XYZ file of C-alpha atoms in Angstrom:
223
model
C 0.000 0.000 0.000
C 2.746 1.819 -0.373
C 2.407 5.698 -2.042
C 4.942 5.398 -5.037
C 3.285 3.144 -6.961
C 0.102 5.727 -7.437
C 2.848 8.779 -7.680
C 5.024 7.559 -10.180
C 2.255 5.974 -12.547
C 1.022 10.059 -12.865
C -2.360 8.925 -13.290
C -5.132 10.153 -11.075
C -9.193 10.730 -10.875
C -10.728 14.404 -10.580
C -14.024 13.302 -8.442
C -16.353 16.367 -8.802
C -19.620 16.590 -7.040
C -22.523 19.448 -7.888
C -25.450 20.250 -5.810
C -27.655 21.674 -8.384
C -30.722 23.626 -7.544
C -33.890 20.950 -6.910
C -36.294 22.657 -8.852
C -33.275 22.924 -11.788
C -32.079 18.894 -11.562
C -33.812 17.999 -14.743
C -32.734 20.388 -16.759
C -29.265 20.298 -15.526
C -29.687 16.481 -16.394
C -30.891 17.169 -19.935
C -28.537 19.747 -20.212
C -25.348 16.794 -19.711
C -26.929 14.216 -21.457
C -26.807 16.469 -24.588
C -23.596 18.597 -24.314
C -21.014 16.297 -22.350
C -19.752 15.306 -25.754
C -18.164 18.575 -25.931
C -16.469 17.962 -22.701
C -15.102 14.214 -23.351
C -13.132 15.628 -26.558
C -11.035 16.470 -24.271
C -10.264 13.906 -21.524
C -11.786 10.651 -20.367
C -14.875 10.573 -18.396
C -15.113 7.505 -15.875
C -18.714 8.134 -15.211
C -21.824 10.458 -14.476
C -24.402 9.856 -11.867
C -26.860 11.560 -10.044
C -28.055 10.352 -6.844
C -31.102 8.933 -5.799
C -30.839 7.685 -2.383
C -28.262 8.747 0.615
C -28.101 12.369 -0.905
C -30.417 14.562 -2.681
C -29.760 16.942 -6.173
C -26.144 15.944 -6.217
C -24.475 14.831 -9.423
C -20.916 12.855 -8.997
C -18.231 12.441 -12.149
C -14.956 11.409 -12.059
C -12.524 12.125 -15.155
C -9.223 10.578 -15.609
C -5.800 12.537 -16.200
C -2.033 10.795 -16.904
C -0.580 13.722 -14.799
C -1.596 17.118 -13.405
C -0.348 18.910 -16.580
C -2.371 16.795 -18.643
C -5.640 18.371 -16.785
C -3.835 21.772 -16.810
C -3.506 21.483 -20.835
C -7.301 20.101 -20.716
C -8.291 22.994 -18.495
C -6.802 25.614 -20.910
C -8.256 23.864 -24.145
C -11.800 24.331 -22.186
C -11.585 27.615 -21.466
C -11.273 28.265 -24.729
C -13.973 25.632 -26.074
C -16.638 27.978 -27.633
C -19.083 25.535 -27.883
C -18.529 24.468 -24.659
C -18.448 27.757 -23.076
C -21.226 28.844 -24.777
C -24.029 25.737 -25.013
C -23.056 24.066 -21.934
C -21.282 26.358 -18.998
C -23.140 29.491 -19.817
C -26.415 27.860 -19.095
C -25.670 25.426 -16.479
C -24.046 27.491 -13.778
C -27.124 29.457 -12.940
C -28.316 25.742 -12.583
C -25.595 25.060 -9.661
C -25.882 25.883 -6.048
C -21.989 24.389 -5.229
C -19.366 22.635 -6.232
C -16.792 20.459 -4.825
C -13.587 18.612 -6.498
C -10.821 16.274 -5.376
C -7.677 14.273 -6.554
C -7.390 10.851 -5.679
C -5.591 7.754 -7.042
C -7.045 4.347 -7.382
C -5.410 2.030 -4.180
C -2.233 -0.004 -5.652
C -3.971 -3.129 -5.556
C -7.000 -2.254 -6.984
C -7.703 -1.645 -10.982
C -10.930 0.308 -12.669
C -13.630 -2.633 -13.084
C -16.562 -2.262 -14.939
C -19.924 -3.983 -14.051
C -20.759 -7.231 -15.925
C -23.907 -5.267 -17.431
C -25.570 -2.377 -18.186
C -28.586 -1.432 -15.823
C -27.530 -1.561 -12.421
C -26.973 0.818 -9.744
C -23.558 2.213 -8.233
C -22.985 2.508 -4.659
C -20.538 5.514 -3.715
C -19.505 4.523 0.110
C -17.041 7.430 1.509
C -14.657 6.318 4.687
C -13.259 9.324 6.675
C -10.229 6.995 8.048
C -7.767 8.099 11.360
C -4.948 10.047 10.571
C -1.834 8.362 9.372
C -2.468 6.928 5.725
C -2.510 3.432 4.370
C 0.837 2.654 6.302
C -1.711 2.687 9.187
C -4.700 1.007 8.265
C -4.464 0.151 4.522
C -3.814 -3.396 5.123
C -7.046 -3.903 7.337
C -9.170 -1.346 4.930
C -8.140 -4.095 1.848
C -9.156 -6.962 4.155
C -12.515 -5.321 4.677
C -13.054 -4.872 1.068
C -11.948 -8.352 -0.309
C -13.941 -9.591 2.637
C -16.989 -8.206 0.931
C -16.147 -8.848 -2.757
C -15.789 -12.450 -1.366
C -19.356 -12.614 -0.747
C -20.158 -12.366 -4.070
C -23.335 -10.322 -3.815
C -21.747 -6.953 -4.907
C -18.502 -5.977 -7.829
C -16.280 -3.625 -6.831
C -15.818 -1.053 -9.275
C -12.857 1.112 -7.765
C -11.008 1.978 -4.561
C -9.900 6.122 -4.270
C -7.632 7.397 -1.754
C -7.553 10.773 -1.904
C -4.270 13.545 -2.399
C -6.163 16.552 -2.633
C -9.448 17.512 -0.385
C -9.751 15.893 2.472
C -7.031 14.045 3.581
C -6.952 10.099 4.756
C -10.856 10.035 3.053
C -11.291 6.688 1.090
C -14.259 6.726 -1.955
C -15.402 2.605 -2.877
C -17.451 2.395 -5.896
C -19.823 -0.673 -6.032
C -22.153 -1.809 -8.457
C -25.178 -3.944 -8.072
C -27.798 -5.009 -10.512
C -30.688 -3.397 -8.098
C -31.335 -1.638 -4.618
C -32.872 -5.132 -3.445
C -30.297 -7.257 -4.860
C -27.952 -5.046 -2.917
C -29.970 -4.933 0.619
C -30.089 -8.731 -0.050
C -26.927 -9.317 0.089
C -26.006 -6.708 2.845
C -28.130 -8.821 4.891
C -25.974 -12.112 4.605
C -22.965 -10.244 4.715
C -23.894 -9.171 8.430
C -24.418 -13.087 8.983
C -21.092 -13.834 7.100
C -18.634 -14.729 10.122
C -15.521 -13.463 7.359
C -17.125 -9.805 6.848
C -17.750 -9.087 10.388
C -14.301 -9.970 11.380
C -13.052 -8.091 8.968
C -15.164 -5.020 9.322
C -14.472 -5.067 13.168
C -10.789 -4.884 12.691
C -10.804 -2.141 10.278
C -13.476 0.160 11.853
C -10.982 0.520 14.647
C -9.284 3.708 12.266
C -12.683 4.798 11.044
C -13.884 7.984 11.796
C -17.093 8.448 9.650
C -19.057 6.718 6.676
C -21.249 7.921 4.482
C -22.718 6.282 1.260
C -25.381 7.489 -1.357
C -26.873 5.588 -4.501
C -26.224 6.612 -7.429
C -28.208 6.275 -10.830
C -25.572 6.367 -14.342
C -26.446 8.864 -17.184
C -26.927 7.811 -20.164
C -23.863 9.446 -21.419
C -21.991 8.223 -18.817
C -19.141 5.402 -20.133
C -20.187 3.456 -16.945
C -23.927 2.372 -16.910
């Protein structure tokens, strides 16, 4: 779990999340779904969501960037996007109340998955985690995870720790293919004698959880 795998790779996730005005949310919605193309000319999109459960009038996308002056090149090439500018940031600012952004890399041992089919849901589960890093409790945070991807119920989709924002704060992306498939099989893992061991060794460097549903757009690469 070492950090100089992540750092010397270059590669890291911009995780962005909008509160948009509620009585604005589909039209800000609308408003993606037809412009984003402008905005993935320039750099890879992961994913769009908004949520549905946990949070309310929040949007979450992550884009992908080899190195920080690969987003600074993007960033300039935006700014000067006239079709951009114009159809898509012009009109949907009014539309947001705030935004929030962070850099993270993906966890060493972990790689971008992608669900095994279209139509699911994603689960975005964020761990506030005890001072200190992974050389404190990244080896009982993995044993928590495989613990549940050993259950079978859920995929895993990514792991984020994060570099800029708030500090020692851990973002797991799940997918399931419903809300009942996944309370299902949150239910036997609370039975599963593996998970709660596991869980009850990591949660002693947890400070705070908080998850939210998320639904994908349907320009968003993962559905």
């Amino acid at each position: 779990l070492a950090t100089g795998p992540r750092q010397n790779n270059g590669i890291f996730y911009e995780i962005r999340t909008y509160d948009i005005k509620p009585a604005k949310m589909k039209e800000f919605l609308e408003m993606v779904n037809k412009y984003l193309h402008f905005r993935t000319a320039h750099s890879e999109l992961v994913g769009f969501w908004y949520t549905e459960l946990g949070a309310m009038n929040k949007v979450f996308h992550i884009w992908k960037y080899d190195n920080f002056a690969h987003r600074t090149a993007v960033r300039q090439a935006l700014a000067n996007d006239k079709d951009w500018q114009g159809k898509f940031i012009s009109v949907a600012l009014p539309l947001i109340e705030k935004q929030h952004n962070e850099v993270a890399y993906l966890v060493p041992w972990c790689q971008l998955g992608k669900p095994p089919k279209e139509g699911g849901v994603y689960e975005w589960v964020t761990f506030q985690m005890k001072p200190g890093g992974p050389a404190l409790w990244g080896e009982a945070f993995r044993a928590a995870i495989n613990a549940h991807i050993n259950t079978g119920y859920t995929r895993l989709i990514g792991v984020f720790h994060t570099e800029y924002g708030l500090l020692n704060t851990v973002h797991v992306l799940w997918w399931n293919e419903s809300p009942d498939h996944r309370a299902a099989g949150r239910h036997s893992a609370h039975e599963d004698a593996r998970v709660v061991a596991a869980v009850r060794d990591s949660v002693r460097f947890l400070e705070s959880q908080q998850n939210a549903l998320l639904i994908p757009l349907q320009c968003s690469p993962l559905k």
